[in-house]
Amino acid sequence: MTEPQRVFLVDGARTPFLKARGTPGPFTPVDLAVQCGRPLLARQPFAREALDLVILGCVNVMADEMNPARVAALRLGLGERMVAFTMQINCGSGMQSIDTAYRYIRSGSHDMILAGGAEALSHTPLILRQSAAEWLGRLGAARSPMDKLKLLGDVRPDFFKPVIGLERGLTDPITELGMGQTAEILAHRFGITREMADEYAMQSHHRLAAAQKGDALKGEVVPAFGPDGTVYDHDDGVRPDSDMAGLAKPKPVFEKPYGKVTAGNSSQITDGASWLIVASEKAINLHGLEPIAEITDSEWAGLDPAVMGLGPVLSSTPIVQRHGLSIEDVDLWELNEAFAAQVLACVAAWDHHDFCREVLGFDAAFGRIDRERLNVDGGAISLGHPVGTSGNRIVLHLANAMNKRGAKRGIATECIGGGLGGAMMLEAVQ
Ligand SMILES: CC(=O)SCCNC(=O)CCNC(=O)[C@H](O)C(C)(C)COP(=O)(O)OP(=O)(O)OC[C@H]1O[C@@H](n2cnc3c(N)ncnc32)[C@H](O)[C@@H]1OP(=O)(O)O
């Protein structure tokens, strides 16, 4: 067996995250992947043949771009011999692409992999009801025009009431709970009030607005060019003037009338894509690359789908433990902001004696994450959450934020619908 290889992040980029506004946006998942892949590859010193593999996370794959990883690879000019595959584990898809690259390179089988995530939630398909699909099947099988005409009498008004793919996709198939309802359960369990959730959401918007004004996103966000010539150059869901009075106005969406989760303190429905170049030490030396971070560990965890929002706690705690660290040893955390109540519940769970004893098997509470180290440039509440991309984006941003702040170590972690959690540790390059 070969020694595990060291694995580095070389560079990465993402499109601006574009809010879904009720109609299909200008880009499909593959368009988005191509829009951010082109400038990222153009700024590399190596030839495209140096890439061994392309992996793309995507939850809502469109029927006319099946295996979007391969379609994107071909549109990026990576050549017909490029192997490319798509991964789908809901909100973990974009992180799973990096983790798969990490494990391949670590094993010595590959040297340089393009790992990304792409999602166009504004294009999520509408699904016909079973009754309508069956009727269309009978229509297709009808032999004569008369048989077809007779079938018109079977048309029912509910045929035209589609199942909304996005709503269905954001509902857990086992518990039948919407993702927002799982956040409500956590708010109740950990005593997260509406004010706490709104205050967290306000901070997310203020931090992203500050990041956009400063240089925190420089090089990370590349513009996307629409088919009509429109240039999309910034994340457009941010509300810089968010305040507590404004955030108090939206009514609870998922548990009416007393819930805590609102449009203001939930992640937004958004389109976007991101890529990271993952490389071995050999590839770095061969091409004279300057890595931005080293991947030093990753972990996945399963948990009750009804409290899937605690996925970050269950997936990142084993990493911290394995390396003999404490919560304070992690300089920066990117904890995907599915919902403010869910992020705050994770923070509360780590600081909760009984939870840590019963669920994590500790003698005492694990510790409290300092808010100054958590999602320092905002997150999915202000930025949006294109589900197949977000896990990739938080790793990309963690690497960049660590470099800008001179941090030694960081963890990117996320909850995953269906009851999973994913986490990845990055360290500054020594
Ligand atoms: C594993 C996981 O990651 S699970 C997570 C997966 N993702 C999800 O579940 C998505 C969760 N989010 C959602 O479903 C949607 O965003 C919803 C249903 C909560 C809200 O959807 P929308 O109603 O379209 O939200 P939208 O952003 O348009 O806001 C609606 C209104 O709320 C108010 N509002 C929203 N944000 C703010 C704010 N920061 N300050 C003040 N008011 C606000 C405004 O009145 C806004 O209307 P406007 O845009 O006309 O000003």
Short mmCIF file of C-alpha atoms and ligand atoms in Angstrom, two decimals:
data_model
loop_
_atom_site.label_atom_id
_atom_site.label_comp_id
_atom_site.label_asym_id
_atom_site.label_seq_id
_atom_site.Cartn_x
_atom_site.Cartn_y
_atom_site.Cartn_z
CA MET A 1 0.00 0.00 0.00
CA THR A 2 1.25 3.48 -0.85
CA GLU A 3 1.61 6.11 1.87
CA PRO A 4 -1.35 8.55 1.98
CA GLN A 5 -0.52 11.54 -0.24
CA ARG A 6 -0.91 15.13 0.95
CA VAL A 7 -3.83 16.90 -0.74
CA PHE A 8 -3.99 20.63 -1.51
CA LEU A 9 -6.45 23.17 -2.80
CA VAL A 10 -4.78 25.12 -5.56
CA ASP A 11 -7.38 27.69 -6.59
CA GLY A 12 -11.12 28.06 -6.88
CA ALA A 13 -13.86 30.35 -8.13
CA ARG A 14 -17.60 30.70 -8.09
CA THR A 15 -20.28 32.55 -9.99
CA PRO A 16 -22.23 35.26 -8.24
CA PHE A 17 -25.16 33.67 -6.44
CA LEU A 18 -28.34 34.82 -8.19
CA LYS A 19 -31.66 34.85 -6.37
CA ALA A 20 -34.41 32.76 -7.96
CA ARG A 21 -37.23 35.21 -8.54
CA GLY A 22 -40.11 32.97 -9.59
CA THR A 23 -39.14 32.48 -13.24
CA PRO A 24 -36.25 30.41 -14.63
CA GLY A 25 -32.98 32.34 -14.36
CA PRO A 26 -30.59 32.93 -17.27
CA PHE A 27 -28.40 29.90 -16.56
CA THR A 28 -28.80 26.13 -16.26
CA PRO A 29 -26.50 24.21 -13.86
CA VAL A 30 -24.08 23.44 -16.70
CA ASP A 31 -24.11 27.08 -17.90
CA LEU A 32 -23.17 28.14 -14.38
CA ALA A 33 -20.42 25.52 -14.13
CA VAL A 34 -19.00 26.64 -17.46
CA GLN A 35 -19.23 30.33 -16.60
CA CYS A 36 -17.05 29.93 -13.51
CA GLY A 37 -14.87 27.13 -14.90
CA ARG A 38 -13.62 29.14 -17.89
CA PRO A 39 -11.94 32.02 -16.04
CA LEU A 40 -10.69 29.67 -13.32
CA LEU A 41 -8.92 27.43 -15.84
CA ALA A 42 -7.71 30.39 -17.90
CA ARG A 43 -5.74 31.73 -14.94
CA GLN A 44 -3.89 28.44 -14.32
CA PRO A 45 -0.30 27.92 -15.47
CA PHE A 46 -0.92 24.25 -16.38
CA ALA A 47 -2.40 22.80 -19.58
CA ARG A 48 -5.91 21.38 -19.28
CA GLU A 49 -4.55 17.88 -19.96
CA ALA A 50 -2.98 18.04 -16.47
CA LEU A 51 -6.47 17.46 -15.00
CA ASP A 52 -7.26 13.78 -14.37
CA LEU A 53 -10.93 13.95 -13.50
CA VAL A 54 -13.95 16.25 -13.16
CA ILE A 55 -16.49 15.78 -10.35
CA LEU A 56 -19.55 17.99 -10.00
CA GLY A 57 -22.21 18.04 -7.29
CA CYS A 58 -25.71 18.82 -8.54
CA VAL A 59 -29.02 18.03 -6.86
CA ASN A 60 -31.56 19.00 -9.52
CA VAL A 61 -30.11 17.63 -12.73
CA MET A 62 -31.95 18.83 -15.84
CA ALA A 63 -33.18 16.22 -18.30
CA ASP A 64 -31.39 17.90 -21.20
CA GLU A 65 -28.00 17.95 -19.47
CA MET A 66 -27.76 14.55 -17.81
CA ASN A 67 -24.43 13.94 -16.03
CA PRO A 68 -23.78 17.70 -15.93
CA ALA A 69 -20.16 17.06 -14.92
CA ARG A 70 -19.44 15.51 -18.30
CA VAL A 71 -21.44 18.12 -20.24
CA ALA A 72 -19.59 20.90 -18.42
CA ALA A 73 -16.20 19.21 -18.95
CA LEU A 74 -16.82 18.99 -22.70
CA ARG A 75 -18.10 22.58 -22.88
CA LEU A 76 -14.99 23.66 -20.97
CA GLY A 77 -12.86 22.09 -23.68
CA LEU A 78 -11.38 19.43 -21.42
CA GLY A 79 -11.46 16.89 -24.22
CA GLU A 80 -13.39 13.72 -24.96
CA ARG A 81 -11.05 11.57 -22.87
CA MET A 82 -11.87 13.48 -19.67
CA VAL A 83 -13.71 11.28 -17.20
CA ALA A 84 -16.42 13.26 -15.42
CA PHE A 85 -19.14 12.25 -13.01
CA THR A 86 -21.90 13.91 -11.05
CA MET A 87 -22.62 13.40 -7.36
CA GLN A 88 -25.91 13.87 -5.55
CA ILE A 89 -26.25 13.80 -1.79
CA ASN A 90 -28.57 16.78 -1.48
CA CYS A 91 -26.92 19.81 0.16
CA GLY A 92 -23.73 17.77 0.63
CA SER A 93 -23.17 17.29 -3.12
CA GLY A 94 -20.65 20.10 -3.62
CA MET A 95 -18.62 19.06 -0.59
CA GLN A 96 -18.83 15.39 -1.59
CA SER A 97 -17.17 16.31 -4.90
CA ILE A 98 -14.17 17.78 -3.04
CA ASP A 99 -14.10 14.90 -0.58
CA THR A 100 -14.06 12.34 -3.39
CA ALA A 101 -11.21 14.25 -5.05
CA TYR A 102 -9.42 14.36 -1.68
CA ARG A 103 -9.74 10.62 -1.20
CA TYR A 104 -8.64 9.76 -4.76
CA ILE A 105 -5.58 11.99 -4.55
CA ARG A 106 -4.76 10.83 -1.04
CA SER A 107 -4.76 7.23 -2.27
CA GLY A 108 -2.28 8.11 -5.03
CA SER A 109 -4.58 7.19 -7.92
CA HIS A 110 -5.02 10.79 -9.21
CA ASP A 111 -2.99 14.00 -9.16
CA MET A 112 -5.27 16.86 -10.15
CA ILE A 113 -9.05 16.98 -10.05
CA LEU A 114 -11.57 19.71 -10.83
CA ALA A 115 -14.26 19.40 -8.13
CA GLY A 116 -17.32 21.59 -8.12
CA GLY A 117 -20.99 22.10 -7.51
CA ALA A 118 -23.70 23.64 -9.70
CA GLU A 119 -27.36 24.29 -9.04
CA ALA A 120 -30.08 26.31 -10.73
CA LEU A 121 -32.97 26.18 -8.27
CA SER A 122 -34.89 28.61 -10.47
CA HIS A 123 -35.04 25.82 -13.07
CA THR A 124 -36.32 23.09 -10.74
CA PRO A 125 -38.81 21.17 -12.87
CA LEU A 126 -42.54 21.00 -12.30
CA ILE A 127 -43.66 17.39 -12.05
CA LEU A 128 -46.93 16.07 -13.50
CA ARG A 129 -49.29 14.25 -11.16
CA GLN A 130 -49.36 10.47 -11.49
CA SER A 131 -52.93 10.63 -12.86
CA ALA A 132 -51.87 13.06 -15.59
CA ALA A 133 -48.77 11.00 -16.45
CA GLU A 134 -50.92 7.86 -16.76
CA TRP A 135 -53.40 9.70 -19.01
CA LEU A 136 -50.55 10.87 -21.27
CA GLY A 137 -49.36 7.26 -21.43
CA ARG A 138 -52.82 6.11 -22.54
CA LEU A 139 -52.95 8.93 -25.10
CA GLY A 140 -49.60 7.86 -26.52
CA ALA A 141 -50.78 4.24 -26.76
CA ALA A 142 -54.14 5.08 -28.41
CA ARG A 143 -54.10 3.74 -31.98
CA SER A 144 -56.78 5.70 -33.85
CA PRO A 145 -57.70 9.40 -33.84
CA MET A 146 -61.11 8.32 -32.48
CA ASP A 147 -59.51 6.52 -29.50
CA LYS A 148 -57.45 9.64 -28.83
CA LEU A 149 -60.55 11.86 -29.01
CA LYS A 150 -62.41 9.60 -26.54
CA LEU A 151 -59.60 10.08 -24.04
CA LEU A 152 -60.22 13.83 -23.98
CA GLY A 153 -63.27 13.08 -21.83
CA ASP A 154 -60.95 11.70 -19.12
CA VAL A 155 -59.04 14.98 -18.67
CA ARG A 156 -59.43 16.19 -15.09
CA PRO A 157 -58.69 19.74 -13.81
CA ASP A 158 -56.09 18.41 -11.33
CA PHE A 159 -53.97 17.20 -14.29
CA PHE A 160 -52.90 20.82 -14.64
CA LYS A 161 -51.91 21.18 -10.98
CA PRO A 162 -48.27 20.09 -11.02
CA VAL A 163 -46.26 18.92 -8.07
CA ILE A 164 -43.74 21.70 -7.49
CA GLY A 165 -40.36 19.98 -7.67
CA LEU A 166 -38.66 22.54 -5.45
CA GLU A 167 -41.18 22.20 -2.61
CA ARG A 168 -41.10 18.42 -2.87
CA GLY A 169 -37.29 18.42 -3.01
CA LEU A 170 -37.12 20.46 0.19
CA THR A 171 -39.34 17.94 2.00
CA ASP A 172 -37.82 14.91 3.69
CA PRO A 173 -39.35 11.77 2.13
CA ILE A 174 -39.22 9.70 5.34
CA THR A 175 -40.55 12.16 7.92
CA GLU A 176 -42.50 14.29 5.37
CA LEU A 177 -41.13 17.34 7.19
CA GLY A 178 -40.11 20.40 5.18
CA MET A 179 -36.53 21.54 5.79
CA GLY A 180 -37.86 24.65 7.53
CA GLN A 181 -39.92 22.48 9.89
CA THR A 182 -36.77 20.62 10.93
CA ALA A 183 -35.28 24.01 11.84
CA GLU A 184 -38.40 24.76 13.90
CA ILE A 185 -37.85 21.51 15.84
CA LEU A 186 -34.30 22.60 16.63
CA ALA A 187 -35.41 26.10 17.63
CA HIS A 188 -37.86 24.55 20.08
CA ARG A 189 -35.33 22.05 21.44
CA PHE A 190 -32.50 24.54 21.98
CA GLY A 191 -34.56 27.58 22.97
CA ILE A 192 -33.77 29.68 19.91
CA THR A 193 -36.11 32.67 19.91
CA ARG A 194 -37.34 34.66 16.91
CA GLU A 195 -35.16 37.59 18.04
CA MET A 196 -32.06 35.37 18.22
CA ALA A 197 -32.71 34.01 14.72
CA ASP A 198 -33.39 37.49 13.28
CA GLU A 199 -30.29 38.93 14.93
CA TYR A 200 -28.19 36.15 13.40
CA ALA A 201 -29.77 36.78 9.97
CA MET A 202 -29.10 40.52 10.25
CA GLN A 203 -25.45 39.78 11.03
CA SER A 204 -25.23 37.50 7.97
CA HIS A 205 -26.44 40.31 5.68
CA HIS A 206 -24.15 42.91 7.30
CA ARG A 207 -21.14 40.62 7.03
CA LEU A 208 -21.75 39.77 3.37
CA ALA A 209 -22.32 43.45 2.55
CA ALA A 210 -18.99 44.31 4.21
CA ALA A 211 -17.27 41.45 2.37
CA GLN A 212 -18.62 42.72 -0.96
CA LYS A 213 -17.33 46.23 -0.23
CA GLY A 214 -13.90 45.04 0.88
CA ASP A 215 -11.64 42.45 -0.72
CA ALA A 216 -12.98 39.31 1.01
CA LEU A 217 -14.53 37.97 -2.21
CA LYS A 218 -11.82 39.19 -4.60
CA GLY A 219 -10.78 36.45 -6.99
CA GLU A 220 -13.41 34.13 -5.55
CA VAL A 221 -16.39 35.55 -7.46
CA VAL A 222 -16.06 35.70 -11.23
CA PRO A 223 -18.69 37.40 -13.40
CA ALA A 224 -21.23 35.45 -15.42
CA PHE A 225 -22.38 36.68 -18.83
CA GLY A 226 -26.04 36.21 -19.71
CA PRO A 227 -27.23 35.22 -23.19
CA ASP A 228 -28.63 38.76 -23.67
CA GLY A 229 -25.33 40.42 -22.74
CA THR A 230 -26.23 41.14 -19.11
CA VAL A 231 -23.21 40.89 -16.82
CA TYR A 232 -23.87 39.32 -13.42
CA ASP A 233 -21.03 40.37 -11.14
CA HIS A 234 -22.30 40.23 -7.56
CA ASP A 235 -24.44 38.13 -5.22
CA ASP A 236 -27.82 39.78 -5.53
CA GLY A 237 -29.76 38.45 -2.52
CA VAL A 238 -27.99 40.54 0.09
CA ARG A 239 -30.00 43.18 1.95
CA PRO A 240 -27.32 45.44 3.46
CA ASP A 241 -29.85 47.57 5.32
CA SER A 242 -31.40 44.61 7.19
CA ASP A 243 -32.43 45.62 10.70
CA MET A 244 -34.35 44.01 13.55
CA ALA A 245 -37.50 46.05 12.85
CA GLY A 246 -37.59 44.90 9.21
CA LEU A 247 -36.74 41.30 10.08
CA ALA A 248 -39.57 41.22 12.64
CA LYS A 249 -42.14 41.77 9.85
CA PRO A 250 -42.19 38.53 7.81
CA LYS A 251 -44.55 35.93 9.29
CA PRO A 252 -43.34 32.40 10.14
CA VAL A 253 -43.43 30.29 6.97
CA PHE A 254 -43.22 26.70 8.15
CA GLU A 255 -45.09 26.66 11.50
CA LYS A 256 -47.88 29.22 11.53
CA PRO A 257 -48.48 31.34 13.54
CA TYR A 258 -45.94 30.76 16.32
CA GLY A 259 -42.85 29.49 14.49
CA LYS A 260 -39.48 31.21 14.48
CA VAL A 261 -38.41 30.53 10.89
CA THR A 262 -39.27 33.25 8.37
CA ALA A 263 -38.25 34.37 4.87
CA GLY A 264 -35.84 36.76 6.61
CA ASN A 265 -33.94 34.19 8.67
CA SER A 266 -33.90 31.28 6.14
CA SER A 267 -31.39 30.60 3.40
CA GLN A 268 -32.51 31.96 0.04
CA ILE A 269 -33.46 29.98 -3.07
CA THR A 270 -30.63 30.73 -5.48
CA ASP A 271 -28.68 29.71 -8.60
CA GLY A 272 -24.90 29.36 -8.59
CA ALA A 273 -21.82 27.22 -9.21
CA SER A 274 -18.30 26.88 -7.88
CA TRP A 275 -15.16 24.88 -8.63
CA LEU A 276 -12.01 24.01 -6.71
CA ILE A 277 -8.82 22.56 -8.13
CA VAL A 278 -7.61 19.77 -5.85
CA ALA A 279 -4.03 18.56 -6.34
CA SER A 280 -1.32 16.26 -5.03
CA GLU A 281 2.10 17.46 -3.85
CA LYS A 282 3.54 15.92 -7.01
CA ALA A 283 1.25 18.00 -9.25
CA ILE A 284 2.05 21.14 -7.27
CA ASN A 285 5.78 20.65 -7.69
CA LEU A 286 5.46 19.62 -11.33
CA HIS A 287 3.45 22.71 -12.34
CA GLY A 288 4.95 25.19 -9.87
CA LEU A 289 1.59 25.86 -8.17
CA GLU A 290 1.01 27.77 -4.95
CA PRO A 291 -1.64 25.99 -2.92
CA ILE A 292 -4.15 28.03 -0.91
CA ALA A 293 -4.77 25.36 1.76
CA GLU A 294 -4.22 21.71 2.61
CA ILE A 295 -7.14 19.36 3.19
CA THR A 296 -6.27 17.46 6.33
CA ASP A 297 -9.46 15.57 7.19
CA SER A 298 -13.10 15.03 6.34
CA GLU A 299 -16.05 13.25 7.89
CA TRP A 300 -19.68 12.37 7.18
CA ALA A 301 -22.35 11.50 9.74
CA GLY A 302 -25.91 10.22 9.73
CA LEU A 303 -28.65 11.35 12.14
CA ASP A 304 -32.42 11.54 12.57
CA PRO A 305 -33.78 13.33 9.46
CA ALA A 306 -36.12 15.36 11.70
CA VAL A 307 -33.11 17.08 13.28
CA MET A 308 -30.86 17.01 10.20
CA GLY A 309 -29.76 20.57 11.04
CA LEU A 310 -27.43 19.16 13.69
CA GLY A 311 -25.40 17.44 10.94
CA PRO A 312 -22.47 19.87 11.42
CA VAL A 313 -22.15 18.89 15.08
CA LEU A 314 -22.08 15.17 14.37
CA SER A 315 -19.71 15.41 11.41
CA SER A 316 -17.16 17.95 12.59
CA THR A 317 -16.80 16.87 16.22
CA PRO A 318 -15.01 13.60 15.29
CA ILE A 319 -12.49 15.61 13.23
CA VAL A 320 -11.75 17.95 16.13
CA GLN A 321 -11.39 14.95 18.44
CA ARG A 322 -9.24 12.89 16.05
CA HIS A 323 -6.68 15.67 15.91
CA GLY A 324 -6.64 16.16 19.68
CA LEU A 325 -8.04 19.69 19.32
CA SER A 326 -10.57 21.76 21.20
CA ILE A 327 -13.21 24.03 19.68
CA GLU A 328 -10.90 27.03 20.32
CA ASP A 329 -8.16 25.47 18.17
CA VAL A 330 -10.31 25.95 15.09
CA ASP A 331 -9.67 29.52 13.93
CA LEU A 332 -12.52 29.77 11.44
CA TRP A 333 -15.77 27.91 10.90
CA GLU A 334 -17.92 27.95 7.78
CA LEU A 335 -21.15 26.36 8.97
CA ASN A 336 -23.66 26.46 6.14
CA GLU A 337 -26.54 28.76 7.04
CA ALA A 338 -29.51 26.61 6.05
CA PHE A 339 -31.55 28.50 8.66
CA ALA A 340 -30.47 30.92 11.40
CA ALA A 341 -32.25 28.77 13.99
CA GLN A 342 -30.34 25.71 12.76
CA VAL A 343 -26.92 27.41 12.94
CA LEU A 344 -27.69 28.70 16.43
CA ALA A 345 -28.93 25.26 17.48
CA CYS A 346 -25.58 23.73 16.42
CA VAL A 347 -23.71 26.35 18.44
CA ALA A 348 -26.02 25.67 21.41
CA ALA A 349 -25.69 21.87 21.08
CA TRP A 350 -21.89 22.00 21.36
CA ASP A 351 -22.33 24.09 24.49
CA HIS A 352 -25.06 21.89 26.00
CA HIS A 353 -23.96 19.54 28.76
CA ASP A 354 -26.76 16.98 28.36
CA PHE A 355 -26.60 16.93 24.56
CA CYS A 356 -22.82 16.45 24.57
CA ARG A 357 -23.12 13.68 27.16
CA GLU A 358 -26.02 11.83 25.56
CA VAL A 359 -25.26 12.29 21.85
CA LEU A 360 -21.51 12.84 21.67
CA GLY A 361 -20.55 10.72 24.68
CA PHE A 362 -18.57 13.49 26.42
CA ASP A 363 -18.33 14.15 30.16
CA ALA A 364 -19.13 17.82 29.73
CA ALA A 365 -20.15 20.39 27.14
CA PHE A 366 -17.70 20.51 24.21
CA GLY A 367 -17.45 24.30 24.11
CA ARG A 368 -18.83 27.46 22.57
CA ILE A 369 -17.87 28.63 19.10
CA ASP A 370 -16.91 32.29 19.17
CA ARG A 371 -19.27 34.14 16.77
CA GLU A 372 -16.27 36.17 15.57
CA ARG A 373 -14.91 32.94 14.06
CA LEU A 374 -18.18 31.72 12.57
CA ASN A 375 -19.29 32.55 9.01
CA VAL A 376 -17.18 35.69 9.09
CA ASP A 377 -18.29 36.94 5.66
CA GLY A 378 -21.96 35.97 5.81
CA GLY A 379 -23.51 32.81 4.43
CA ALA A 380 -26.51 31.24 2.79
CA ILE A 381 -29.03 33.53 4.56
CA SER A 382 -27.58 36.61 2.86
CA LEU A 383 -25.95 34.89 -0.11
CA GLY A 384 -28.39 32.13 -0.98
CA HIS A 385 -28.14 28.36 -0.95
CA PRO A 386 -27.91 26.71 -4.37
CA VAL A 387 -28.03 23.35 -2.68
CA GLY A 388 -25.62 21.34 -4.88
CA THR A 389 -23.05 24.16 -4.74
CA SER A 390 -23.08 25.38 -1.16
CA GLY A 391 -20.81 22.68 0.30
CA ASN A 392 -18.24 23.50 -2.35
CA ARG A 393 -18.57 27.23 -1.78
CA ILE A 394 -18.01 27.04 1.97
CA VAL A 395 -14.76 25.09 1.47
CA LEU A 396 -13.62 27.58 -1.19
CA HIS A 397 -14.48 30.54 1.01
CA LEU A 398 -12.92 28.98 4.09
CA ALA A 399 -9.60 28.62 2.25
CA ASN A 400 -9.73 32.23 1.08
CA ALA A 401 -10.83 33.59 4.46
CA MET A 402 -8.04 31.65 6.20
CA ASN A 403 -5.47 33.20 3.90
CA LYS A 404 -6.85 36.72 4.26
CA ARG A 405 -6.89 36.40 8.06
CA GLY A 406 -3.69 34.42 8.50
CA ALA A 407 -5.63 31.56 10.13
CA LYS A 408 -3.96 28.21 10.79
CA ARG A 409 -6.94 25.92 10.75
CA GLY A 410 -10.60 25.94 9.71
CA ILE A 411 -13.58 23.64 9.36
CA ALA A 412 -16.31 23.85 6.72
CA THR A 413 -19.42 21.92 7.67
CA GLU A 414 -23.04 21.59 6.65
CA CYS A 415 -26.32 19.91 7.38
CA ILE A 416 -27.80 17.73 4.66
CA GLY A 417 -31.48 17.04 4.04
CA GLY A 418 -32.37 13.42 4.71
CA GLY A 419 -30.34 13.37 7.91
CA LEU A 420 -26.64 13.69 7.12
CA GLY A 421 -23.82 16.03 7.99
CA GLY A 422 -20.52 16.69 6.24
CA ALA A 423 -17.32 18.37 7.43
CA MET A 424 -13.88 19.10 6.04
CA MET A 425 -10.82 20.47 7.81
CA LEU A 426 -8.37 22.78 6.06
CA GLU A 427 -4.97 23.85 7.35
CA ALA A 428 -2.64 26.61 6.24
CA VAL A 429 0.07 25.31 3.92
CA GLN A 430 3.31 24.59 5.78
C1 LIG B 1 -29.88 20.75 4.39
C2 LIG B 1 -30.26 22.13 4.10
O1 LIG B 1 -29.44 22.95 3.77
S1 LIG B 1 -31.88 22.52 4.29
C3 LIG B 1 -32.10 24.06 3.50
C4 LIG B 1 -32.52 23.90 2.10
N1 LIG B 1 -33.09 25.15 1.64
C5 LIG B 1 -34.33 25.55 1.99
O2 LIG B 1 -35.07 24.85 2.65
C6 LIG B 1 -34.77 26.90 1.48
C7 LIG B 1 -35.35 27.73 2.59
N2 LIG B 1 -35.92 28.97 2.07
C8 LIG B 1 -37.12 29.03 1.48
O3 LIG B 1 -37.81 28.03 1.31
C9 LIG B 1 -37.61 30.39 1.01
O4 LIG B 1 -36.53 31.29 1.02
C10 LIG B 1 -38.76 30.92 1.92
C11 LIG B 1 -40.03 30.07 1.63
C12 LIG B 1 -38.40 30.83 3.38
C13 LIG B 1 -39.04 32.38 1.60
O5 LIG B 1 -39.24 32.51 0.23
P1 LIG B 1 -39.66 33.93 -0.39
O6 LIG B 1 -41.00 34.33 0.14
O7 LIG B 1 -39.51 33.80 -1.87
O8 LIG B 1 -38.55 34.87 0.25
P2 LIG B 1 -38.03 36.28 -0.17
O9 LIG B 1 -36.55 36.28 0.00
O10 LIG B 1 -38.59 36.68 -1.49
O11 LIG B 1 -38.61 37.23 0.96
C14 LIG B 1 -40.01 37.45 1.11
C15 LIG B 1 -40.22 38.70 1.93
O12 LIG B 1 -39.67 38.54 3.24
C16 LIG B 1 -39.15 39.79 3.69
N3 LIG B 1 -37.71 39.69 3.93
C17 LIG B 1 -36.83 38.74 3.49
N4 LIG B 1 -35.59 39.00 3.95
C18 LIG B 1 -35.69 40.12 4.70
C19 LIG B 1 -34.74 40.87 5.45
N5 LIG B 1 -33.44 40.52 5.54
N6 LIG B 1 -35.18 41.97 6.11
C20 LIG B 1 -36.48 42.33 6.04
N7 LIG B 1 -37.42 41.65 5.35
C21 LIG B 1 -37.01 40.55 4.70
C22 LIG B 1 -39.43 40.81 2.59
O13 LIG B 1 -40.69 41.40 2.85
C23 LIG B 1 -39.53 39.92 1.37
O14 LIG B 1 -40.31 40.49 0.35
P3 LIG B 1 -39.60 41.45 -0.75
O15 LIG B 1 -38.57 40.62 -1.45
O16 LIG B 1 -40.73 41.83 -1.65
O17 LIG B 1 -38.98 42.60 -0.01
#
